[in-house]
Coordinates of C-alpha atoms in Angstrom, one line a residue:
X145 CA -0.2 -0.4 0.1
X146 CA 1.0 3.5 -1.0
X147 CA 1.8 5.4 2.2
X148 CA 0.0 8.9 1.3
X149 CA -3.3 5.8 0.8
X150 CA -2.1 4.4 4.6
X151 CA -2.1 7.8 6.1
X152 CA -5.5 8.6 5.2
X153 CA -6.3 5.4 5.9
X154 CA -5.2 6.1 9.6
X155 CA -6.5 10.0 9.7
X156 CA -10.3 8.1 8.9
X157 CA -9.5 5.1 11.4
X158 CA -8.5 8.3 14.1
X159 CA -12.1 9.8 13.3
X160 CA -13.8 6.1 13.9
X161 CA -11.7 6.2 17.5
X162 CA -13.1 9.7 18.8
X163 CA -16.7 8.6 17.6
X164 CA -16.5 6.0 19.9
X165 CA -14.6 7.9 22.6
X166 CA -18.2 10.0 22.3
X167 CA -20.3 7.0 22.5
X168 CA -18.7 4.8 24.9
X169 CA -18.1 7.2 27.4
X170 CA -21.3 8.6 27.3
X171 CA -21.8 7.1 30.6
X172 CA -19.8 8.7 32.9
X173 CA -20.7 12.2 32.5
X174 CA -25.0 11.1 33.0
X175 CA -24.5 8.3 35.7
X176 CA -26.0 10.5 38.6
X177 CA -28.9 12.0 35.8
X178 CA -29.4 7.8 34.9
X179 CA -29.3 8.0 38.6
X180 CA -32.1 10.0 39.3
X181 CA -34.4 9.4 36.0
X182 CA -34.5 5.8 36.8
X183 CA -35.1 6.5 40.7
X184 CA -32.4 3.7 41.7
X185 CA -29.0 3.9 43.1
X186 CA -25.6 4.1 41.4
X187 CA -25.2 0.3 41.6
X188 CA -27.8 -0.2 39.5
X189 CA -27.3 2.2 36.8
X190 CA -23.3 0.9 37.5
X191 CA -25.1 -2.6 36.4
X192 CA -26.4 -1.0 32.8
X193 CA -23.1 0.8 32.0
X194 CA -21.0 -2.3 33.2
X195 CA -23.5 -4.1 30.2
X196 CA -21.1 -2.6 27.6
X197 CA -18.2 -5.0 28.6
X198 CA -21.0 -7.7 27.9
X199 CA -21.1 -6.4 24.3
X200 CA -17.6 -5.8 24.3
X201 CA -17.5 -10.1 24.2
X202 CA -20.0 -10.0 21.7
X203 CA -18.4 -7.4 19.4
X204 CA -15.1 -9.1 20.3
X205 CA -16.1 -12.8 19.0
X206 CA -18.0 -11.5 15.8
X207 CA -14.9 -9.8 15.0
X208 CA -12.6 -12.5 15.2
X209 CA -13.7 -15.4 13.9
X210 CA -14.8 -13.2 11.0
X211 CA -11.7 -10.3 10.5
X212 CA -8.9 -12.4 8.8
X213 CA -11.0 -14.1 6.3
X214 CA -12.6 -10.3 4.8
X215 CA -8.9 -9.4 4.0
X216 CA -9.2 -5.6 2.3
X217 CA -13.4 -5.1 3.3
X218 CA -12.1 -5.3 7.0
X219 CA -13.8 -1.8 7.0
X220 CA -17.3 -2.8 6.3
X221 CA -16.9 -4.0 9.9
X222 CA -16.1 -0.8 11.2
X223 CA -18.9 0.7 9.4
X224 CA -21.6 -1.5 10.7
X225 CA -20.5 -1.1 14.0
X226 CA -20.7 2.3 14.0
X227 CA -24.6 2.3 12.8
X228 CA -25.3 -0.2 15.5
X229 CA -23.8 2.3 18.2
X230 CA -25.3 5.2 16.6
X231 CA -28.6 3.7 17.1
X232 CA -28.3 2.7 19.9
X233 CA -26.9 6.0 21.8
X234 CA -29.9 8.0 19.9
X235 CA -32.3 5.2 21.8
X236 CA -31.2 5.4 25.1
X237 CA -33.1 8.2 26.7
X238 CA -35.7 7.2 25.2
X239 CA -36.2 3.5 26.7
X240 CA -38.3 2.8 29.7
X241 CA -37.0 0.6 32.1
X242 CA -33.3 -0.5 33.2
X243 CA -34.1 -3.3 31.4
X244 CA -33.8 -1.8 27.8
X245 CA -31.3 0.8 28.7
X246 CA -29.3 -2.5 29.8
X247 CA -29.6 -3.8 26.1
X248 CA -28.4 -0.3 24.9
X249 CA -25.2 -0.2 26.4
X250 CA -25.0 -3.7 25.5
X251 CA -25.0 -2.9 21.9
X252 CA -22.7 0.1 22.2
X253 CA -20.1 -2.2 24.0
X254 CA -20.7 -4.7 20.7
X255 CA -20.5 -2.1 18.4
X256 CA -16.8 -1.1 20.7
X257 CA -15.5 -4.7 20.1
X258 CA -16.0 -4.8 16.1
X259 CA -14.4 -1.6 15.9
X260 CA -11.3 -2.7 17.6
X261 CA -11.1 -6.1 16.3
X262 CA -11.4 -4.5 12.9
X263 CA -9.9 -0.9 13.0
X264 CA -6.7 -2.4 15.2
X265 CA -6.0 -5.4 12.9
X266 CA -6.5 -2.9 9.6
X267 CA -3.7 -0.5 11.0
X268 CA -1.1 -3.5 11.8
X269 CA -1.4 -4.8 8.4
X270 CA -0.6 -1.2 7.3
X271 CA 2.2 -0.4 9.5
X272 CA 3.4 -3.6 10.5
X273 CA 6.6 -3.0 12.5
X274 CA 6.1 0.7 12.2
X275 CA 2.6 0.2 14.4
X276 CA 3.7 1.6 17.5
X277 CA 3.1 5.1 17.2
X278 CA 0.3 5.2 14.8
X279 CA -1.3 2.6 17.5
X280 CA -0.6 5.7 20.2
X281 CA -2.4 8.1 17.7
X282 CA -5.7 6.2 16.8
X283 CA -5.8 5.3 20.2
X284 CA -5.6 8.9 21.2
X285 CA -8.7 9.6 19.0
X286 CA -10.6 7.7 21.9
X287 CA -8.9 10.3 24.5
X288 CA -10.5 13.4 22.3
X289 CA -14.2 11.8 21.8
X290 CA -14.2 11.3 25.6
X291 CA -12.9 14.7 25.9
X292 CA -15.6 16.3 23.9
X293 CA -18.5 14.1 25.5
X294 CA -19.0 16.3 28.7
X295 CA -18.9 19.3 27.0
X296 CA -21.3 18.4 24.6
X297 CA -23.7 16.7 27.3
X298 CA -23.4 19.2 30.4
X299 CA -25.6 21.9 29.2
X300 CA -28.3 19.5 28.8
X301 CA -27.8 17.8 32.7
X302 CA -30.3 19.5 35.0
X303 CA -29.4 21.8 38.1
X304 CA -30.3 20.4 41.6
X305 CA -29.9 22.8 44.7
X306 CA -27.6 21.1 47.2
X307 CA -29.3 22.0 50.3
X308 CA -26.1 21.0 52.1
X309 CA -23.3 22.6 49.8
X310 CA -23.9 24.1 46.6
X311 CA -24.6 23.0 43.1
X312 CA -24.4 19.5 41.7
X313 CA -25.6 17.6 37.9
X314 CA -28.0 15.5 38.9
X315 CA -31.4 14.9 36.8
X316 CA -35.4 16.8 37.0
X317 CA -36.5 14.2 39.8
X318 CA -35.9 14.9 43.6
X319 CA -33.9 12.7 45.3
X320 CA -30.9 12.2 48.1
X321 CA -27.4 11.7 47.6
X322 CA -25.6 8.8 49.8
X323 CA -24.8 10.8 52.5
X324 CA -28.6 11.6 52.9
X325 CA -28.8 15.6 51.4
X326 CA -31.6 16.4 50.0
X327 CA -31.8 17.7 46.8
X328 CA -34.8 20.7 44.8
X329 CA -34.8 20.7 41.1
X330 CA -33.1 24.4 39.5
X331 CA -33.6 23.7 35.9
X332 CA -35.2 20.7 34.5
X333 CA -33.0 17.7 32.4
X334 CA -32.8 17.5 29.1
X335 CA -30.4 14.3 29.2
X336 CA -32.5 12.4 25.8
X337 CA -30.9 15.7 23.9
X338 CA -27.9 14.8 24.8
X339 CA -27.4 11.4 23.9
X340 CA -29.4 12.4 20.4
X341 CA -26.4 14.8 20.2
X342 CA -23.8 12.5 20.9
X343 CA -25.2 9.9 18.1
X344 CA -25.5 12.5 15.4
X345 CA -21.9 14.0 16.0
X346 CA -20.6 9.9 16.3
X347 CA -22.2 10.2 12.8
X348 CA -21.0 13.0 10.9
X349 CA -17.3 11.4 12.2
X350 CA -18.0 8.3 10.7
X351 CA -18.4 9.5 7.6
X352 CA -15.6 8.8 5.5
X353 CA -16.1 4.7 6.4
X354 CA -19.7 5.0 5.1
X355 CA -18.8 6.5 1.2
X356 CA -15.5 4.1 1.3
X357 CA -17.2 1.4 0.5
X358 CA -18.4 3.4 -2.8
X359 CA -14.8 4.6 -3.3
X360 CA -13.2 1.3 -3.1
X361 CA -15.9 -0.1 -5.9
X362 CA -15.7 2.6 -8.6
X363 CA -11.6 2.9 -8.1
X364 CA -11.7 -1.2 -8.8
X365 CA -13.9 -0.4 -12.0
X366 CA -12.0 2.2 -12.9
X367 CA -8.3 1.2 -12.9
X368 CA -9.3 -2.9 -13.3
X369 CA -6.9 -4.0 -11.3
X370 CA -7.3 -7.9 -9.7
X371 CA -9.5 -8.6 -7.1
X372 CA -7.2 -8.5 -3.9
X373 CA -9.7 -10.0 -1.7
X374 CA -9.8 -13.3 -3.7
X375 CA -8.0 -16.0 -2.2
X376 CA -4.2 -16.0 -2.9
X377 CA -1.9 -18.7 -3.2
X378 CA -0.5 -18.5 0.5
X379 CA -0.8 -20.4 3.8
X380 CA -3.9 -18.7 4.4
X381 CA -6.5 -20.7 2.1
X382 CA -9.5 -21.9 3.8
X383 CA -10.9 -24.0 1.0
X384 CA -7.8 -25.6 0.7
X385 CA -7.2 -26.9 5.3
X386 CA -11.3 -27.0 5.7
X387 CA -13.0 -25.1 8.3
X388 CA -12.5 -27.0 11.1
X389 CA -8.6 -27.0 10.7
X390 CA -8.5 -23.1 10.0
X391 CA -10.3 -23.1 13.4
X392 CA -8.0 -25.1 14.7
X393 CA -4.8 -23.0 13.9
X394 CA -6.7 -19.6 14.7
X395 CA -7.3 -20.9 18.2
X396 CA -3.9 -22.5 18.6
X397 CA -1.7 -19.9 20.8
X398 CA 1.4 -21.8 18.3
X399 CA 0.1 -20.4 15.3
X400 CA 1.1 -16.8 16.2
X401 CA 4.7 -17.5 17.8
X402 CA 6.2 -19.2 15.0
X403 CA 4.9 -22.9 16.3
X404 CA 5.8 -22.6 20.1
X405 CA 2.6 -23.4 21.9
X406 CA 4.4 -22.4 25.3
X407 CA 5.3 -19.0 24.8
X408 CA 2.1 -18.4 22.6
X409 CA 0.0 -19.8 25.7
X410 CA 2.3 -17.2 28.2
X411 CA 1.4 -14.6 26.0
X412 CA -2.0 -15.5 25.8
X413 CA -2.2 -15.5 29.6
X414 CA -0.4 -12.4 30.0
X415 CA -2.6 -10.6 27.6
X416 CA -5.7 -11.5 29.8
X417 CA -4.7 -10.8 32.9
X418 CA -3.3 -7.1 31.6
X419 CA -6.7 -5.9 30.1
X420 CA -8.8 -7.0 32.2
X421 CA -6.9 -4.8 35.4
X422 CA -5.6 -2.3 32.9
X423 CA -9.3 -1.1 31.0
X424 CA -11.0 -2.2 34.1
X425 CA -9.2 0.0 36.0
X426 CA -9.2 2.9 33.2
X427 CA -12.8 2.5 32.9
X428 CA -14.2 2.5 36.5
X429 CA -12.1 5.7 37.1
X430 CA -13.6 7.4 34.5
X431 CA -17.1 6.9 35.2
X432 CA -17.0 7.2 38.6
X433 CA -15.0 10.4 39.1
X434 CA -17.7 13.3 38.8
X435 CA -20.4 11.1 41.1
X436 CA -16.8 10.9 43.3
X437 CA -16.9 14.6 43.3
X438 CA -20.2 14.9 43.9
X439 CA -20.2 12.7 47.3
X440 CA -16.9 12.9 48.0
X441 CA -15.8 15.7 48.4
X442 CA -19.2 17.6 47.6
X443 CA -18.4 19.4 44.3
X444 CA -20.6 21.7 43.0
X445 CA -21.9 21.6 39.4
X446 CA -19.7 23.2 37.1
X447 CA -17.1 21.7 39.1
X448 CA -18.1 18.2 38.8
X449 CA -18.9 18.5 35.3
X450 CA -15.7 19.8 34.3
X451 CA -13.4 17.2 36.4
X452 CA -14.7 14.9 33.2
X453 CA -13.0 16.9 30.9
X454 CA -9.6 17.2 33.3
X455 CA -9.1 13.0 33.3
X456 CA -10.2 12.7 29.3
X457 CA -7.9 15.8 28.1
X458 CA -5.0 14.5 30.3
X459 CA -5.9 11.3 28.7
X460 CA -5.8 12.8 25.5
X461 CA -2.2 14.5 26.0
X462 CA -1.2 11.3 27.5
X463 CA -1.5 9.2 24.5
X464 CA 0.0 11.9 22.0
X465 CA 3.1 12.3 24.1
X466 CA 3.1 8.2 23.5
X467 CA 3.0 8.5 19.9
X468 CA 5.6 11.0 20.2
X469 CA 7.9 8.8 22.4
X470 CA 7.1 5.9 20.4
X471 CA 9.2 7.5 18.2
X472 CA 12.2 8.4 20.0
X473 CA 12.7 4.5 22.3
X474 CA 12.3 1.4 21.5
X475 CA 8.3 0.1 22.6
X476 CA 10.1 -1.9 25.4
X477 CA 11.7 0.7 27.2
X478 CA 8.2 2.7 26.8
X479 CA 6.4 0.0 27.9
X480 CA 8.1 -0.2 31.4
X481 CA 8.2 3.7 31.6
X482 CA 4.6 4.3 31.3
X483 CA 4.1 1.4 33.8
X484 CA 5.9 2.5 36.5
X485 CA 4.3 6.3 35.8
X486 CA 1.1 4.7 35.9
X487 CA 1.8 3.2 39.5
X488 CA 3.1 6.4 41.3
X489 CA 0.3 8.5 39.5
X490 CA -2.2 6.4 40.9
X491 CA -0.4 6.1 44.3
X492 CA -0.2 9.8 44.7
X493 CA -3.7 10.0 44.1
X494 CA -4.7 7.2 46.6
X495 CA -2.6 9.5 49.0
X496 CA -3.9 12.7 48.3
X497 CA -7.1 13.0 46.3
X498 CA -9.3 12.6 49.0
X499 CA -7.5 15.4 51.2
X500 CA -9.3 18.5 49.4
X501 CA -10.9 19.6 45.8
X502 CA -7.5 20.7 44.6
X503 CA -5.8 17.5 45.2
X504 CA -9.2 15.6 43.5
X505 CA -8.3 18.0 40.1
X506 CA -4.8 17.3 40.2
X507 CA -4.9 13.3 41.1
X508 CA -7.4 13.3 37.8
X509 CA -4.5 15.1 35.7
X510 CA -2.3 13.2 36.2
X511 CA -4.0 9.7 36.8
X512 CA -5.7 10.4 33.0
X513 CA -2.1 11.2 31.4
X514 CA -0.5 8.1 33.0
X515 CA -3.0 5.1 32.3
X516 CA -3.2 6.6 28.8
X517 CA -0.5 5.1 26.8
X518 CA -0.3 1.9 28.7
X519 CA -3.7 0.2 26.3
X520 CA -1.5 0.9 22.9
X521 CA 1.6 0.2 24.1
X522 CA 1.0 -3.0 25.4
X523 CA -0.4 -3.7 22.1
X524 CA 2.7 -2.7 20.2
X525 CA 4.9 -4.5 22.5
X526 CA 2.8 -8.2 22.3
X527 CA 3.6 -7.1 18.5
X528 CA 7.4 -7.5 18.9
X529 CA 6.8 -10.9 20.2
X530 CA 3.5 -12.5 18.3
X531 CA 2.1 -11.7 15.3
X532 CA -1.1 -9.6 16.2
X533 CA -3.9 -11.5 14.4
X534 CA -7.5 -10.9 14.4
X535 CA -7.9 -13.7 17.0
X536 CA -5.0 -11.9 19.1
X537 CA -7.1 -8.6 19.1
X538 CA -10.5 -11.0 19.9
X539 CA -8.4 -12.1 23.1
X540 CA -7.5 -8.4 24.0
X541 CA -11.5 -6.8 23.1
X542 CA -12.8 -10.1 25.8
X543 CA -10.4 -9.1 28.2
X544 CA -10.8 -5.3 27.6
X545 CA -15.1 -6.2 27.8
X546 CA -14.3 -8.4 30.7
X547 CA -12.2 -5.8 33.2
X548 CA -15.0 -3.4 32.6
X549 CA -17.8 -5.7 33.6
X550 CA -16.1 -6.5 37.0
X551 CA -14.3 -3.4 37.8
X552 CA -17.6 -1.0 36.9
X553 CA -20.4 -4.0 38.1
X554 CA -17.9 -4.6 41.7
X555 CA -17.3 -0.6 42.1
X556 CA -20.9 -0.4 42.2
X557 CA -21.8 -2.5 44.8
X558 CA -18.5 -1.4 46.8
X559 CA -19.7 2.0 46.5
X560 CA -23.2 2.1 47.9
X561 CA -21.9 -0.2 50.9
X562 CA -18.7 1.4 51.3
X563 CA -18.8 4.5 50.3
X564 CA -17.0 7.2 47.7
X565 CA -13.5 6.1 48.5
X566 CA -13.2 2.2 47.1
X567 CA -12.7 4.2 44.0
X568 CA -9.5 4.5 44.7
X569 CA -8.4 1.4 46.4
X570 CA -9.7 -0.3 43.5
X571 CA -7.7 1.6 41.1
X572 CA -4.4 1.2 43.3
X573 CA -5.0 -2.5 42.8
X574 CA -5.2 -2.4 39.4
X575 CA -2.2 -0.4 38.9
X576 CA -0.2 -2.4 41.6
X577 CA -1.2 -5.8 39.5
X578 CA -0.5 -4.9 35.6
X579 CA 3.1 -3.7 36.9
X580 CA 3.7 -6.9 38.6
X581 CA 1.9 -9.1 35.5
X582 CA 4.2 -6.6 33.0
X583 CA 7.4 -6.3 34.2
X584 CA 7.2 -10.6 34.5
X585 CA 6.3 -10.8 31.0
X586 CA 8.9 -8.4 29.6
X587 CA 11.6 -10.1 31.7
X588 CA 10.4 -13.7 30.7
X589 CA 10.2 -12.7 26.8
X590 CA 13.8 -10.4 27.1
X591 CA 15.5 -13.9 28.2
X592 CA 13.7 -15.6 25.9
X593 CA 14.8 -12.9 23.1
X594 CA 18.3 -13.3 24.3
X595 CA 19.0 -17.2 24.2
X596 CA 17.1 -18.1 20.8
X597 CA 20.1 -19.0 18.8
X598 CA 17.5 -20.3 15.6
X599 CA 16.7 -18.5 13.2
X600 CA 13.9 -19.7 12.0
X601 CA 12.6 -18.7 15.4
X602 CA 12.3 -15.5 14.6
X603 CA 9.9 -12.5 15.8
X604 CA 6.6 -12.4 13.2
X605 CA 7.0 -8.4 13.9
X606 CA 10.2 -7.0 14.7
X607 CA 11.4 -3.0 15.5
X608 CA 13.6 -2.3 12.8
X609 CA 13.5 -5.1 10.0
X610 CA 10.9 -6.7 7.8
X611 CA 10.5 -10.5 8.3
X612 CA 9.5 -13.2 6.3
X613 CA 6.0 -14.4 7.8
X614 CA 6.1 -17.9 9.3
X615 CA 2.1 -18.3 11.1
X616 CA -0.3 -19.9 9.2
X617 CA -2.3 -16.4 9.9
X618 CA 0.3 -13.7 7.6
X619 CA -0.9 -10.6 6.8
X620 CA -2.4 -9.6 4.0
X621 CA -1.8 -6.7 1.6
X622 CA -4.5 -3.7 2.3
X623 CA -4.6 -2.3 -0.8
X624 CA -7.3 0.5 -2.3
X625 CA -4.9 1.4 -5.6
X626 CA -2.9 -1.3 -6.6

């Protein structure tokens, strides 16, 4: 693929990730409103929001089974997923029960799972050994979307007077906070307008992927180039291998690690443990930080709303910084640096965040900045150890969905039972666990690399030169102009 074409598609993917950041993070800023709208507890709303985790399971499974077979038509999966998410977000405020709210969040999660598997596989195929920096760039798009979402939503949230201290955001229903403070409606909620606006903005950002199928078909007809989606004479030959054999190859960890089953399985276990705890902690903090500020430190309306903006703004800057550093230092060193700084930042938040409003502002910014680069850095580092095919990305998304489900659901229960400070304790556990397992894995992979002398055990992707693909799931050419 020519350099301009892959840059153009990368920009399109960044726009899709901005869109995904907007629709995926809509639950955080509206959690207090939804809590009052349905006259229920934080735990019940948290369970509905956590349905995104179940949805990611479904989306990742569907994407993993078909994505490599679709070859250059992977973008159709992205188009379908965007359609599902847009419809679900627009319908979300009009459902009549928590059950249907759960279904809508599930649909959003399914869309996110499909986009992540298809989009990241496209990116890795295009950039191969140069994928670290572009991976940070598209993931930065998620942070931009999550940053914009609270700014769009905030004008439509209700204003309630907190009789004990100041103003907070909630819904138009009279209610009490966990501490028992009474609320009086100042401004009615228009949260339905907020959801519809987010849906329309997401649709606008995804427009290039809706037009791209027509452009691709037109160029194929005009240039009369060979149908590059046809099966080539290669190791990827479903018709020759048979469906059962193909599935066994896809599920076999050795297929991604040059035939080394033990190392492939080790990487799979690492991926599961890393992304369950990393994304679980990240999503839990992003969804609960605003509610935490209201219930623990009695933040006023504007303060609580902009705390979301600070977190996702710092998150975006962190991923931008990661994309720059990925050009300057090796991905292994960058990954280790990210791990250490994330642990330090979260420890700082755990100690100081509850001591006052200024401490919470600072802690939120620091946590957002240092937790952000870990997701793309993890994928980029794994990409230097094994081939990150569709099934590997599916595994990442399974762990991501389960982590969000686990952390948000459990924190919803802990929040009600033991209070807001449990957010910080859960986040600290996440940081410590992620640091320990990652350092152990880096040590294992580094030791393996030093003592591997057989030339046939070359890594699928290395930093510095292209190598021949040796697994059954090799890279395919992603081209729009040949």
